[in-house]
Short mmCIF file of C-alpha atoms in Angstrom, two decimals:
data_model
loop_
_atom_site.label_atom_id
_atom_site.label_comp_id
_atom_site.label_asym_id
_atom_site.label_seq_id
_atom_site.Cartn_x
_atom_site.Cartn_y
_atom_site.Cartn_z
CA MET A 1 -38.66 83.70 -71.60
CA LYS A 2 -40.95 81.77 -69.64
CA ILE A 3 -42.36 84.10 -66.60
CA PHE A 4 -45.68 82.24 -65.30
CA PHE A 5 -48.32 84.13 -63.92
CA SER A 6 -46.35 87.34 -64.62
CA GLN A 7 -48.85 89.64 -62.93
CA VAL A 8 -48.45 88.71 -59.88
CA GLN A 9 -47.02 90.11 -56.96
CA GLU A 10 -43.55 88.39 -56.23
CA PHE A 11 -41.58 88.42 -53.66
CA PRO A 12 -38.91 91.63 -52.54
CA GLU A 13 -36.13 91.31 -55.07
CA ASN A 14 -33.58 90.94 -53.02
CA THR A 15 -35.39 87.36 -51.55
CA SER A 16 -33.24 84.34 -52.31
CA GLN A 17 -33.87 81.10 -53.16
CA ILE A 18 -32.78 79.78 -49.61
CA ALA A 19 -35.36 82.64 -47.71
CA ALA A 20 -37.55 81.54 -50.28
CA GLU A 21 -38.05 77.78 -49.30
CA SER A 22 -38.25 79.00 -45.75
CA TYR A 23 -40.85 80.96 -46.20
CA PHE A 24 -42.81 77.99 -48.33
CA ARG A 25 -41.92 75.57 -45.53
CA GLU A 26 -43.00 77.64 -42.72
CA GLN A 27 -47.18 78.67 -44.25
CA ASP A 28 -47.17 75.71 -45.58
CA SER A 29 -47.71 77.60 -49.58
CA SER A 30 -47.77 76.73 -52.98
CA GLY A 31 -45.61 78.65 -55.04
CA LEU A 32 -43.07 78.17 -57.49
CA ILE A 33 -38.74 79.95 -56.85
CA GLU A 34 -37.83 81.09 -61.27
CA LYS A 35 -34.26 81.15 -61.78
CA GLN A 36 -33.51 83.28 -64.41
CA LEU A 37 -30.74 82.61 -66.63
CA ASN A 38 -28.45 84.20 -69.27
CA THR A 39 -28.04 81.19 -71.79
CA GLY A 40 -32.05 82.58 -71.86
CA LYS A 41 -33.47 79.45 -70.18
CA SER A 42 -34.62 79.53 -67.08
CA ALA A 43 -35.59 77.38 -63.67
CA VAL A 44 -38.25 76.21 -62.06
CA LEU A 45 -38.96 74.65 -58.64
CA LEU A 46 -42.87 73.88 -57.16
CA PHE A 47 -43.79 74.07 -54.14
CA SER A 48 -47.12 72.30 -52.63
CA ASN A 49 -48.40 72.70 -48.97
CA GLY A 50 -44.91 73.94 -48.14
CA SER A 51 -42.65 70.82 -49.70
CA PRO A 52 -40.67 71.11 -52.63
CA ASN A 53 -41.83 69.02 -55.34
CA ALA A 54 -40.04 68.63 -58.53
CA ALA A 55 -37.29 71.53 -60.94
CA TYR A 56 -37.59 71.94 -64.62
CA LEU A 57 -35.50 73.34 -66.73
CA VAL A 58 -37.25 75.31 -69.47
CA GLU A 59 -36.75 77.02 -72.96
CA ASN A 60 -39.20 77.81 -75.47
CA GLY A 61 -41.71 77.03 -72.67
CA ARG A 62 -40.70 73.21 -72.90
CA GLY A 63 -39.96 72.02 -69.94
CA THR A 64 -37.26 69.55 -68.93
CA PRO A 65 -36.77 67.84 -65.54
CA SER A 66 -33.99 68.20 -63.29
CA SER A 67 -33.34 67.45 -59.56
CA MET A 68 -33.43 69.88 -56.59
CA GLY A 69 -29.59 69.72 -56.28
CA GLU A 70 -28.73 70.38 -59.50
CA PHE A 71 -31.48 73.63 -59.37
CA ALA A 72 -29.54 74.76 -56.44
CA SER A 73 -26.32 74.58 -58.12
CA LEU A 74 -27.80 77.42 -60.48
CA ARG A 75 -25.30 80.58 -59.36
CA ASP A 76 -23.36 82.35 -62.80
CA GLU A 77 -25.54 82.43 -64.78
CA VAL A 78 -28.40 83.30 -63.20
CA THR A 79 -29.38 86.80 -63.23
CA ARG A 80 -32.87 87.15 -61.61
CA ILE A 81 -34.48 85.09 -59.24
CA ARG A 82 -37.96 85.68 -58.65
CA ALA A 83 -39.86 83.45 -56.04
CA ILE A 84 -44.55 83.69 -56.50
CA GLU A 85 -46.80 82.49 -53.77
CA LEU A 86 -49.70 80.05 -55.77
CA PRO A 87 -52.85 78.94 -55.04
CA ASP A 88 -52.83 74.99 -55.47
CA ILE A 89 -55.00 74.84 -58.50
CA ALA A 90 -52.69 77.02 -59.97
CA GLY A 91 -49.36 75.00 -59.16
CA ARG A 92 -50.61 71.48 -60.30
CA LEU A 93 -51.48 73.10 -63.48
CA THR A 94 -48.10 74.50 -63.55
CA LEU A 95 -46.59 71.04 -62.60
CA LEU A 96 -49.22 69.80 -65.44
CA ALA A 97 -48.15 72.51 -68.36
CA LEU A 98 -44.45 71.61 -67.57
CA GLU A 99 -44.22 68.22 -67.86
CA SER A 100 -46.68 67.91 -71.19
CA GLN A 101 -45.49 68.52 -75.10
CA ILE A 102 -46.47 72.07 -76.20
CA ALA A 103 -49.31 70.96 -79.44
CA ASN A 104 -49.79 74.63 -80.90
CA GLU A 105 -50.63 77.82 -80.60
CA PHE A 106 -52.25 81.06 -82.12
CA LYS A 107 -53.32 84.12 -80.97
CA ILE A 108 -57.07 84.39 -80.49
CA ALA A 109 -59.00 88.31 -81.46
CA ASP A 110 -62.10 88.35 -79.24
CA PRO A 111 -64.42 86.58 -77.65
CA LYS A 112 -66.57 84.93 -80.57
CA SER A 113 -63.20 83.26 -81.19
CA TRP A 114 -62.38 82.02 -78.15
CA MET A 115 -66.18 80.86 -77.43
CA SER A 116 -66.29 78.66 -80.79
CA GLN A 117 -62.91 77.19 -80.63
CA VAL A 118 -64.28 76.14 -76.98
CA ALA A 119 -66.89 74.75 -79.23
CA GLN A 120 -64.97 72.52 -81.38
CA TRP A 121 -62.64 71.44 -78.40
CA LYS A 122 -65.82 70.35 -76.81
CA GLN A 123 -67.06 68.48 -80.32
CA GLU A 124 -62.85 66.43 -80.36
CA GLN A 125 -63.85 65.84 -76.89
CA TRP A 126 -59.69 67.30 -76.62
CA SER A 127 -58.40 66.85 -73.46
CA GLY A 128 -55.47 68.71 -72.45
CA LEU A 129 -54.12 72.07 -71.71
CA ALA A 130 -54.61 75.46 -72.86
CA GLU A 131 -52.84 78.80 -71.32
CA VAL A 132 -53.84 81.88 -71.50
CA THR A 133 -50.98 84.81 -71.58
CA SER A 134 -52.41 88.24 -73.24
CA ASP A 135 -50.43 91.75 -71.99
CA LYS A 136 -53.66 91.66 -68.90
CA LEU A 137 -53.81 88.52 -67.68
CA GLN A 138 -51.83 84.41 -67.54
CA GLY A 139 -53.32 81.04 -66.59
CA PHE A 140 -54.30 78.12 -66.67
CA ALA A 141 -57.48 76.43 -69.06
CA LEU A 142 -57.40 71.64 -68.24
CA PHE A 143 -59.85 70.92 -69.95
CA TRP A 144 -61.08 66.54 -70.48
CA GLN A 145 -63.00 65.19 -72.82
CA GLY A 146 -63.79 68.42 -73.88
CA GLU A 147 -65.37 70.15 -70.90
CA LEU A 148 -63.79 72.84 -69.27
CA GLN A 149 -63.50 72.17 -66.06
CA LYS A 150 -64.05 74.57 -63.97
CA SER A 151 -62.02 72.69 -61.04
CA ASP A 152 -58.84 72.86 -62.87
CA SER A 153 -59.02 76.53 -64.49
CA ILE A 154 -57.34 79.57 -63.26
CA PHE A 155 -55.90 82.88 -64.66
CA SER A 156 -53.41 86.05 -62.06
CA THR A 157 -54.44 89.48 -63.08
CA ALA A 158 -53.00 92.85 -61.72
CA ASP A 159 -56.23 91.65 -59.21
CA GLY A 160 -54.97 88.92 -58.65
CA PHE A 161 -56.25 85.05 -59.00
CA VAL A 162 -59.55 84.49 -60.78
CA SER A 163 -61.15 80.98 -61.81
CA GLU A 164 -63.06 83.10 -64.55
CA ILE A 165 -60.69 84.39 -67.61
CA PRO A 166 -62.04 88.19 -66.30
CA GLY A 167 -63.80 90.23 -69.30
CA MET A 168 -65.12 88.31 -71.31
CA GLU A 169 -68.15 90.45 -71.65
CA ASN A 170 -67.20 93.16 -72.49
CA GLY A 171 -64.23 92.24 -74.71
CA GLY A 172 -61.91 91.27 -72.53
CA ASP A 173 -57.74 91.94 -73.48
CA PHE A 174 -57.21 91.01 -76.93
CA LEU A 175 -55.26 89.80 -78.48
CA TRP A 176 -54.99 86.74 -75.89
CA GLU A 177 -52.50 83.89 -77.13
CA VAL A 178 -53.27 81.02 -76.46
CA THR A 179 -51.23 78.11 -76.47
CA THR A 180 -52.07 74.57 -76.15
CA TYR A 181 -50.25 70.98 -73.86
CA SER A 182 -50.87 67.61 -74.59
CA PRO A 183 -50.13 65.77 -71.34
CA THR A 184 -47.92 62.75 -71.69
CA PRO A 185 -50.17 59.51 -69.69
CA ALA A 186 -46.69 58.42 -67.50
CA THR A 187 -46.52 62.21 -64.89
CA GLN A 188 -47.14 62.77 -61.50
CA GLY A 189 -48.89 66.03 -63.26
CA TYR A 190 -51.36 64.15 -65.52
CA GLN A 191 -52.15 61.22 -63.35
CA CYS A 192 -52.57 63.33 -60.32
CA ALA A 193 -55.10 65.45 -62.80
CA VAL A 194 -56.39 61.79 -63.92
CA LEU A 195 -56.96 60.66 -60.86
CA ARG A 196 -58.51 63.48 -59.09
CA LEU A 197 -61.11 63.98 -62.28
CA GLY A 198 -62.47 60.60 -61.73
CA ALA A 199 -62.48 60.81 -57.57
CA MET A 200 -64.25 64.27 -58.89
CA ASN A 201 -67.14 61.86 -61.13
CA TRP A 202 -67.30 59.93 -58.66
CA SER A 203 -68.20 60.73 -55.67
CA ARG A 204 -70.09 63.17 -57.59
CA LYS A 205 -72.19 60.04 -58.81
CA ILE A 206 -72.80 58.21 -55.89
CA LEU A 207 -73.47 61.37 -53.51
CA ASP A 208 -76.13 62.33 -56.30
CA ARG A 209 -77.70 58.49 -56.18
CA TYR A 210 -77.47 58.79 -51.81
CA GLN A 211 -79.23 61.38 -52.59
CA GLN A 212 -82.26 59.99 -54.84
CA LEU A 213 -82.19 56.86 -51.98
CA VAL A 214 -82.57 59.14 -48.65
CA GLY A 215 -83.30 61.82 -48.93
CA GLN A 216 -81.72 66.09 -48.91
CA LYS A 217 -81.67 65.48 -45.51
CA LEU A 218 -79.03 62.70 -45.15
CA LEU A 219 -77.60 63.33 -47.81
CA GLN A 220 -76.62 67.22 -45.85
CA THR A 221 -75.46 65.27 -42.67
CA MET A 222 -73.61 63.08 -44.78
CA ASP A 223 -71.31 65.64 -45.99
CA ARG A 224 -70.87 67.64 -42.91
CA GLU A 225 -69.69 64.30 -41.31
CA LEU A 226 -67.52 64.20 -44.42
CA ASN A 227 -65.30 67.58 -44.05
CA ARG A 228 -65.22 66.84 -40.11
CA GLN A 229 -63.01 64.07 -40.71
CA ILE A 230 -61.52 66.32 -43.42
CA GLN A 231 -60.82 68.70 -41.55
CA PRO A 232 -57.36 67.76 -40.01
CA TRP A 233 -55.73 66.62 -43.04
CA ARG A 234 -55.26 70.34 -43.87
CA TRP A 235 -56.26 69.06 -47.32
CA HIS A 236 -58.43 71.41 -49.54
CA ILE A 237 -61.19 69.72 -50.33
CA ALA A 238 -64.98 70.14 -49.10
CA LEU A 239 -67.88 68.04 -50.35
CA ASN A 240 -71.30 70.26 -50.38
CA ASP A 241 -74.61 68.61 -52.19
CA SER A 242 -73.31 66.07 -54.21
CA ASN A 243 -70.00 67.73 -55.26
CA MET A 244 -67.15 66.77 -53.77
CA LEU A 245 -64.98 70.39 -54.00
CA ASP A 246 -61.19 69.41 -54.88
CA ALA A 247 -58.13 72.33 -55.02
CA HIS A 248 -55.17 70.13 -53.25
CA PHE A 249 -51.62 70.26 -54.62
CA PHE A 250 -51.21 66.28 -54.06
CA PRO A 251 -46.67 66.44 -54.44
CA TYR A 252 -47.44 62.99 -55.82
CA LEU A 253 -50.08 60.18 -56.96
CA MET A 254 -50.02 58.29 -53.70
CA ASP A 255 -50.47 60.62 -51.53
CA ALA A 256 -53.50 62.17 -53.79
CA ALA A 257 -54.84 58.55 -53.35
CA HIS A 258 -54.52 58.33 -49.81
CA ALA A 259 -57.03 61.25 -49.68
CA TYR A 260 -59.35 59.56 -51.67
CA ARG A 261 -58.98 56.26 -49.85
CA ALA A 262 -59.99 58.28 -46.36
CA LEU A 263 -62.47 59.85 -48.18
CA PHE A 264 -64.05 57.11 -49.87
CA MET A 265 -64.11 54.53 -46.60
CA ALA A 266 -65.99 57.50 -44.39
CA MET A 267 -68.17 57.79 -47.15
CA GLY A 268 -69.10 54.12 -47.54
CA ALA A 269 -69.57 53.88 -43.59
CA GLN A 270 -72.07 56.03 -43.30
CA MET A 271 -74.08 54.55 -46.29
CA ASN A 272 -73.39 51.20 -45.18
CA PHE A 273 -74.56 52.27 -41.33
CA VAL A 274 -77.90 53.68 -43.33
CA ILE A 275 -79.06 51.88 -46.22
CA GLY A 276 -76.67 48.77 -45.94
CA GLY A 277 -74.10 47.04 -47.18
CA ASN A 278 -75.19 45.14 -50.07
CA LEU A 279 -76.78 48.54 -51.55
CA THR A 280 -74.07 50.61 -50.53
CA LEU A 281 -71.67 48.03 -52.71
CA ARG A 282 -74.83 47.37 -55.67
CA LEU A 283 -75.40 51.91 -55.30
CA LEU A 284 -70.94 51.86 -55.82
CA SER A 285 -70.62 49.44 -58.28
CA GLU A 286 -73.26 50.58 -60.50
CA THR A 287 -72.07 54.18 -60.03
CA PHE A 288 -67.84 52.87 -61.42
CA GLU A 289 -69.17 51.83 -64.00
CA GLN A 290 -70.78 55.56 -65.77
CA ILE A 291 -67.89 57.21 -65.22
CA HIS A 292 -64.38 57.42 -68.12
CA PRO A 293 -63.07 54.34 -68.75
CA ASP A 294 -59.87 56.42 -68.41
CA GLU A 295 -61.10 56.61 -64.65
CA ARG A 296 -61.71 53.67 -63.64
CA ALA A 297 -58.44 52.22 -65.07
CA ILE A 298 -56.40 54.93 -62.84
CA LEU A 299 -58.73 54.00 -59.84
CA LYS A 300 -58.79 51.13 -60.28
CA SER A 301 -54.83 51.15 -60.36
CA GLN A 302 -54.78 53.04 -56.94
CA ARG A 303 -57.54 50.62 -55.45
CA LEU A 304 -60.04 52.82 -54.81
CA ILE A 305 -62.78 50.15 -56.11
CA PRO A 306 -66.49 49.60 -54.99
CA ALA A 307 -65.25 46.50 -52.96
CA ALA A 308 -62.97 48.90 -50.67
CA PHE A 309 -65.64 50.33 -49.55
CA SER A 310 -68.09 48.55 -48.60
CA GLU A 311 -68.96 45.99 -45.87
#
């Protein structure tokens, strides 16, 4: 039976579904509720920042979309209800795993073998999700065009959540069981992931080029202004020098697109004021062409294009 993040402290055993849902709503937190069934299957309901996101029936590690009504109606066959609070990154990667197809399952015996596998994925420019499980940790790492995405890597341990696999320097906790997932392009989880990567990569190139033109001090001024404008929305997004750090679990593609549109509009307005509209459009257009075609395609589908953010 699939159990996500088994090292995480659970809500008290007698917590009901209603009580867990109320907690997530009141705290505006992300999390999941698992119902373990007497059939050997389980059902999962994901919450994103206080709102129910999606429900799934899980069998042999594979998720099948279900309705929230169907999840709520599961009673007689339920042997246990488990609820845990999750960082947004854990929530969005769990969603991606549930919406993806299992591609491969294998064991890793030592850090050298893991590094060799990562090097192979880089050479193959593999895009997918890797799940690592052992007695002491469980979590996910997203790879995009062969590169490990540090912004989408999280593991549960007895000490809490960490962004890197612990113990690599001294042999770690082996054996590991590794499951790789191939994302399904039409799903919300995959489209949100590619849109997020596209927005992050484009903004990084924009800000790098802007810094070359105006210098570090004016870049930092823009970062402060953008972070100030973001704050009331309570998105877990921050700009730091040339990096946009996005740790938010957006439940739907349109929500993510709305956030990035607001961010790029504010960015364009700042650059228009400092370097003028013509140079801003040129900067946006040149950097837009430098990102991966899949990222450009999904940004275009949401009207996140250079012409929309310059005068």
